[in-house]
Amino acid sequence: QQQVKQSPQSLIVQKGGISIINCAYENTAFDYFPWYQQFPGKGPALLIAIRPDVSEKKEGRFTISFNKSAKQFSLHIMDSQPGDSATYFCAASVIYNQGGKLIFGQGTELSVKP
Amino acid sequence: SQTIHQWPATLVQPVGSPLSLECTVEGTSNPNLYWYRQAAGRGLQLLFYSVGIGQISSEVPQNLSASRPQDRQFILSSKKLLLSDSGFYLCAWRGRGVSNTGELFFGEGSRLTVL
């Protein structure tokens, strides 16, 4: 019940295209859903996050869509750029319980072709 | 501003040798601290987390242990390394109270290769 399932494992998108990564969770107690971006040899860094009281959050070219009833959320990267090529992780946590530990999905390796 | 330091950045150790990875956080007090491991091409697996000095929660039974001897210091250890301990180890911190946004801040990682 603590798992977060992420798909696809890898994604190739042309420059200017839309990248879409999906995640699903089981634990209805989760109340914080971030997306992290990781470049090779580096630690992950927060890209964008959403709480379950909203269905969508947009920051620049990055949008999270959240479906509470389906227990799913997704990351959309509009106008994808070669610099977006990285590994993306979804995650979930209960902010004020169990130390706020983040449970991560398995990651999606995104490659944006010029 | 807050910073997190991990060392060593790279480590090559023989099977059966001990391990000590250190993590310190600056610019904040009483943070929650976390150790994650990332195997090659895999996701981030939570190993341990700590909500205070001497308070350690273990997520995965294994060959590793963690300690928090000071408020902003988190140490990952092993008495005898196994081949399966190879991976990229990441330390992270999170604020508490009004500083808690849910976000975890990660260090640059320590890459361990066990031969």
mmCIF file of C-alpha atoms in Angstrom:
data_model
loop_
_atom_site.group_PDB
_atom_site.id
_atom_site.type_symbol
_atom_site.label_atom_id
_atom_site.label_comp_id
_atom_site.label_asym_id
_atom_site.label_seq_id
_atom_site.Cartn_x
_atom_site.Cartn_y
_atom_site.Cartn_z
ATOM 1 C CA GLN A 1 0.000 0.000 0.000
ATOM 2 C CA GLN A 2 3.057 2.228 0.327
ATOM 3 C CA GLN A 3 4.010 1.816 -3.326
ATOM 4 C CA VAL A 4 3.951 4.473 -5.982
ATOM 5 C CA LYS A 5 3.864 3.058 -9.504
ATOM 6 C CA GLN A 6 5.331 5.111 -12.337
ATOM 7 C CA SER A 7 5.197 4.725 -16.105
ATOM 8 C CA PRO A 8 6.726 4.675 -18.626
ATOM 9 C CA GLN A 9 10.253 3.610 -17.659
ATOM 10 C CA SER A 10 11.693 5.555 -20.568
ATOM 11 C CA LEU A 11 10.393 8.176 -22.959
ATOM 12 C CA ILE A 12 11.752 9.721 -26.134
ATOM 13 C CA VAL A 13 10.209 12.991 -27.288
ATOM 14 C CA GLN A 14 11.051 15.377 -30.096
ATOM 15 C CA LYS A 15 12.026 18.935 -29.233
ATOM 16 C CA GLY A 16 8.880 21.018 -28.864
ATOM 17 C CA GLY A 17 6.714 18.018 -28.078
ATOM 18 C CA ILE A 18 4.772 17.140 -24.931
ATOM 19 C CA SER A 19 6.221 14.693 -22.398
ATOM 20 C CA ILE A 20 3.727 12.873 -20.179
ATOM 21 C CA ILE A 21 4.641 10.709 -17.199
ATOM 22 C CA ASN A 22 2.056 8.940 -15.059
ATOM 23 C CA CYS A 23 1.946 7.735 -11.468
ATOM 24 C CA ALA A 24 -0.534 5.823 -9.358
ATOM 25 C CA TYR A 25 -0.736 5.264 -5.614
ATOM 26 C CA GLU A 26 -2.780 3.187 -3.179
ATOM 27 C CA ASN A 27 -2.410 4.890 0.188
ATOM 28 C CA THR A 28 -5.257 7.394 0.552
ATOM 29 C CA ALA A 29 -3.439 9.011 3.488
ATOM 30 C CA PHE A 30 -0.851 10.519 1.129
ATOM 31 C CA ASP A 31 -1.257 14.291 1.051
ATOM 32 C CA TYR A 32 1.809 15.555 -0.795
ATOM 33 C CA PHE A 33 2.738 14.610 -4.347
ATOM 34 C CA PRO A 34 6.013 16.013 -5.723
ATOM 35 C CA TRP A 35 7.925 15.439 -8.914
ATOM 36 C CA TYR A 36 11.712 15.387 -8.769
ATOM 37 C CA GLN A 37 14.213 15.834 -11.591
ATOM 38 C CA GLN A 38 17.586 14.113 -11.495
ATOM 39 C CA PHE A 39 20.571 14.605 -13.786
ATOM 40 C CA PRO A 40 23.273 11.912 -14.011
ATOM 41 C CA GLY A 41 25.543 11.804 -10.976
ATOM 42 C CA LYS A 42 23.485 14.399 -9.092
ATOM 43 C CA GLY A 43 20.944 14.314 -6.310
ATOM 44 C CA PRO A 44 17.272 14.771 -7.233
ATOM 45 C CA ALA A 45 15.789 18.264 -7.035
ATOM 46 C CA LEU A 46 12.162 19.272 -6.610
ATOM 47 C CA LEU A 47 10.503 20.279 -9.864
ATOM 48 C CA ILE A 48 6.886 20.839 -8.867
ATOM 49 C CA ALA A 49 4.512 19.518 -6.197
ATOM 50 C CA ILE A 50 0.774 19.361 -5.533
ATOM 51 C CA ARG A 51 -1.524 18.818 -2.563
ATOM 52 C CA PRO A 52 -4.746 16.789 -2.994
ATOM 53 C CA ASP A 53 -7.050 19.781 -2.579
ATOM 54 C CA VAL A 54 -6.366 20.940 -6.160
ATOM 55 C CA SER A 55 -6.637 19.069 -9.464
ATOM 56 C CA GLU A 56 -3.946 20.891 -11.389
ATOM 57 C CA LYS A 57 -0.862 22.986 -10.784
ATOM 58 C CA LYS A 58 1.186 24.731 -13.425
ATOM 59 C CA GLU A 59 4.653 26.226 -13.183
ATOM 60 C CA GLY A 60 6.036 27.441 -16.461
ATOM 61 C CA ARG A 61 6.189 24.503 -18.896
ATOM 62 C CA PHE A 62 5.510 21.951 -16.145
ATOM 63 C CA THR A 63 2.011 20.905 -15.077
ATOM 64 C CA ILE A 64 0.822 18.353 -12.545
ATOM 65 C CA SER A 65 -2.631 16.871 -13.090
ATOM 66 C CA PHE A 66 -4.114 15.155 -10.045
ATOM 67 C CA ASN A 67 -7.088 12.770 -9.951
ATOM 68 C CA LYS A 68 -7.920 11.990 -6.340
ATOM 69 C CA SER A 69 -10.737 9.519 -7.071
ATOM 70 C CA ALA A 70 -8.527 7.509 -9.431
ATOM 71 C CA LYS A 71 -5.501 7.865 -7.161
ATOM 72 C CA GLN A 72 -3.400 8.985 -10.085
ATOM 73 C CA PHE A 73 -1.282 11.996 -10.949
ATOM 74 C CA SER A 74 0.788 12.944 -13.936
ATOM 75 C CA LEU A 75 3.493 15.338 -15.073
ATOM 76 C CA HIS A 76 3.172 17.160 -18.368
ATOM 77 C CA ILE A 77 6.166 18.931 -19.863
ATOM 78 C CA MET A 78 5.103 21.283 -22.615
ATOM 79 C CA ASP A 79 7.471 22.392 -25.388
ATOM 80 C CA SER A 80 10.035 19.811 -24.275
ATOM 81 C CA GLN A 81 13.666 20.885 -24.670
ATOM 82 C CA PRO A 82 16.925 18.891 -24.881
ATOM 83 C CA GLY A 83 17.852 20.395 -21.500
ATOM 84 C CA ASP A 84 14.850 18.577 -20.011
ATOM 85 C CA SER A 85 16.578 15.248 -20.694
ATOM 86 C CA ALA A 86 16.874 13.715 -17.217
ATOM 87 C CA THR A 87 15.280 11.109 -14.985
ATOM 88 C CA TYR A 88 11.974 12.113 -13.426
ATOM 89 C CA PHE A 89 10.563 10.651 -10.242
ATOM 90 C CA CYS A 90 7.108 10.978 -8.807
ATOM 91 C CA ALA A 91 6.725 10.585 -5.092
ATOM 92 C CA ALA A 92 4.171 10.728 -2.306
ATOM 93 C CA SER A 93 4.172 11.276 1.417
ATOM 94 C CA VAL A 94 2.081 11.996 4.470
ATOM 95 C CA ILE A 95 3.530 15.372 5.401
ATOM 96 C CA TYR A 96 2.855 15.277 9.128
ATOM 97 C CA ASN A 97 3.310 11.586 9.832
ATOM 98 C CA GLN A 98 6.052 8.953 9.668
ATOM 99 C CA GLY A 99 8.708 11.627 9.445
ATOM 100 C CA GLY A 100 7.258 12.899 6.183
ATOM 101 C CA LYS A 101 9.188 10.219 4.333
ATOM 102 C CA LEU A 102 8.842 10.318 0.573
ATOM 103 C CA ILE A 103 7.964 7.121 -1.272
ATOM 104 C CA PHE A 104 9.318 7.308 -4.817
ATOM 105 C CA GLY A 105 8.226 5.777 -8.080
ATOM 106 C CA GLN A 106 10.744 3.831 -10.150
ATOM 107 C CA GLY A 107 11.638 6.778 -12.374
ATOM 108 C CA THR A 108 11.262 7.718 -16.028
ATOM 109 C CA GLU A 109 14.285 8.412 -18.178
ATOM 110 C CA LEU A 110 13.319 11.213 -20.560
ATOM 111 C CA SER A 111 15.306 11.925 -23.704
ATOM 112 C CA VAL A 112 14.380 14.970 -25.783
ATOM 113 C CA LYS A 113 15.762 14.776 -29.317
ATOM 114 C CA PRO A 114 16.781 18.017 -31.074
ATOM 115 C CA SER B 1 20.735 29.474 3.316
ATOM 116 C CA GLN B 2 20.654 25.775 3.990
ATOM 117 C CA THR B 3 23.197 23.372 2.557
ATOM 118 C CA ILE B 4 23.751 19.654 2.777
ATOM 119 C CA HIS B 5 27.093 17.927 2.463
ATOM 120 C CA GLN B 6 27.846 14.281 1.860
ATOM 121 C CA TRP B 7 31.187 12.526 1.845
ATOM 122 C CA PRO B 8 32.977 10.762 0.445
ATOM 123 C CA ALA B 9 31.611 11.395 -3.047
ATOM 124 C CA THR B 10 33.049 8.148 -4.399
ATOM 125 C CA LEU B 11 34.120 5.001 -2.607
ATOM 126 C CA VAL B 12 35.436 1.630 -3.787
ATOM 127 C CA GLN B 13 35.503 -1.005 -1.062
ATOM 128 C CA PRO B 14 36.186 -4.755 -0.946
ATOM 129 C CA VAL B 15 33.528 -7.197 0.183
ATOM 130 C CA GLY B 16 33.592 -7.642 3.938
ATOM 131 C CA SER B 17 35.093 -4.231 4.691
ATOM 132 C CA PRO B 18 33.351 -1.624 6.905
ATOM 133 C CA LEU B 19 31.556 1.461 5.647
ATOM 134 C CA SER B 20 30.916 4.946 6.963
ATOM 135 C CA LEU B 21 29.125 7.618 4.952
ATOM 136 C CA GLU B 22 28.559 11.009 6.531
ATOM 137 C CA CYS B 23 26.014 13.716 5.935
ATOM 138 C CA THR B 24 25.765 17.129 7.558
ATOM 139 C CA VAL B 25 23.245 19.900 7.128
ATOM 140 C CA GLU B 26 23.959 23.586 7.679
ATOM 141 C CA GLY B 27 21.680 26.562 8.095
ATOM 142 C CA THR B 28 18.784 24.838 9.808
ATOM 143 C CA SER B 29 18.075 23.193 13.132
ATOM 144 C CA ASN B 30 16.230 20.051 14.157
ATOM 145 C CA PRO B 31 15.698 18.784 10.594
ATOM 146 C CA ASN B 32 14.284 15.417 9.630
ATOM 147 C CA LEU B 33 17.069 13.426 7.976
ATOM 148 C CA TYR B 34 16.889 10.588 5.471
ATOM 149 C CA TRP B 35 19.136 8.027 3.766
ATOM 150 C CA TYR B 36 18.082 6.720 0.366
ATOM 151 C CA ARG B 37 19.812 4.238 -1.928
ATOM 152 C CA GLN B 38 19.576 4.225 -5.698
ATOM 153 C CA ALA B 39 20.719 1.095 -7.488
ATOM 154 C CA ALA B 40 21.804 1.456 -11.127
ATOM 155 C CA GLY B 41 18.810 2.359 -13.288
ATOM 156 C CA ARG B 42 16.410 2.040 -10.379
ATOM 157 C CA GLY B 43 14.322 4.241 -8.169
ATOM 158 C CA LEU B 44 15.112 5.673 -4.763
ATOM 159 C CA GLN B 45 14.702 3.269 -1.884
ATOM 160 C CA LEU B 46 14.307 4.746 1.598
ATOM 161 C CA LEU B 47 16.719 3.104 4.028
ATOM 162 C CA PHE B 48 16.464 5.131 7.233
ATOM 163 C CA TYR B 49 14.961 8.316 8.547
ATOM 164 C CA SER B 50 15.428 10.288 11.738
ATOM 165 C CA VAL B 51 13.231 12.882 13.434
ATOM 166 C CA GLY B 52 15.757 13.708 16.175
ATOM 167 C CA ILE B 53 19.082 12.907 17.814
ATOM 168 C CA GLY B 54 19.358 9.201 18.480
ATOM 169 C CA GLN B 55 15.986 8.488 16.850
ATOM 170 C CA ILE B 56 16.346 6.172 13.858
ATOM 171 C CA SER B 57 13.607 4.428 11.900
ATOM 172 C CA SER B 58 14.667 1.573 9.637
ATOM 173 C CA GLU B 59 12.643 0.941 6.508
ATOM 174 C CA VAL B 60 14.408 -2.061 5.027
ATOM 175 C CA PRO B 61 16.058 -4.870 7.031
ATOM 176 C CA GLN B 62 19.574 -5.188 5.665
ATOM 177 C CA ASN B 63 23.274 -5.032 6.224
ATOM 178 C CA LEU B 64 23.307 -1.320 7.041
ATOM 179 C CA SER B 65 22.730 0.853 10.107
ATOM 180 C CA ALA B 66 22.324 4.566 10.698
ATOM 181 C CA SER B 67 23.108 6.912 13.560
ATOM 182 C CA ARG B 68 22.424 10.536 14.380
ATOM 183 C CA PRO B 69 24.960 11.600 16.993
ATOM 184 C CA GLN B 70 24.271 15.322 16.539
ATOM 185 C CA ASP B 71 21.278 17.371 15.424
ATOM 186 C CA ARG B 72 22.552 17.961 11.899
ATOM 187 C CA GLN B 73 24.722 14.888 11.370
ATOM 188 C CA PHE B 74 23.541 11.601 9.900
ATOM 189 C CA ILE B 75 25.841 8.606 9.430
ATOM 190 C CA LEU B 76 25.287 5.439 7.410
ATOM 191 C CA SER B 77 27.403 2.441 8.414
ATOM 192 C CA SER B 78 28.071 -1.192 7.755
ATOM 193 C CA LYS B 79 30.328 -3.625 9.586
ATOM 194 C CA LYS B 80 30.791 -5.916 6.557
ATOM 195 C CA LEU B 81 29.892 -4.830 3.045
ATOM 196 C CA LEU B 82 28.156 -7.108 0.566
ATOM 197 C CA LEU B 83 28.255 -6.880 -3.231
ATOM 198 C CA SER B 84 24.578 -5.940 -3.133
ATOM 199 C CA ASP B 85 25.410 -2.811 -1.094
ATOM 200 C CA SER B 86 26.795 -1.128 -4.224
ATOM 201 C CA GLY B 87 24.795 1.911 -5.261
ATOM 202 C CA PHE B 88 24.299 5.634 -5.093
ATOM 203 C CA TYR B 89 23.549 6.760 -1.541
ATOM 204 C CA LEU B 90 21.653 9.965 -1.041
ATOM 205 C CA CYS B 91 21.174 11.926 2.150
ATOM 206 C CA ALA B 92 18.266 14.350 2.410
ATOM 207 C CA TRP B 93 16.776 16.740 4.934
ATOM 208 C CA ARG B 94 13.405 18.354 5.528
ATOM 209 C CA GLY B 95 12.380 21.243 7.709
ATOM 210 C CA ARG B 96 10.049 20.878 10.654
ATOM 211 C CA GLY B 97 7.244 23.007 12.022
ATOM 212 C CA VAL B 98 6.692 26.168 9.997
ATOM 213 C CA SER B 99 9.699 25.212 7.867
ATOM 214 C CA ASN B 100 8.003 22.016 6.739
ATOM 215 C CA THR B 101 6.788 22.348 3.165
ATOM 216 C CA GLY B 102 6.972 18.612 2.536
ATOM 217 C CA GLU B 103 9.983 19.090 0.270
ATOM 218 C CA LEU B 104 13.052 16.946 0.799
ATOM 219 C CA PHE B 105 16.403 18.513 -0.106
ATOM 220 C CA PHE B 106 18.980 16.057 -1.360
ATOM 221 C CA GLY B 107 22.744 16.044 -1.203
ATOM 222 C CA GLU B 108 24.994 15.283 -4.151
ATOM 223 C CA GLY B 109 25.257 11.610 -3.253
ATOM 224 C CA SER B 110 27.969 9.076 -2.480
ATOM 225 C CA ARG B 111 28.671 6.412 -5.072
ATOM 226 C CA LEU B 112 29.727 3.113 -3.475
ATOM 227 C CA THR B 113 31.188 0.250 -5.455
ATOM 228 C CA VAL B 114 31.769 -2.998 -3.604
ATOM 229 C CA LEU B 115 34.206 -5.381 -5.326
#
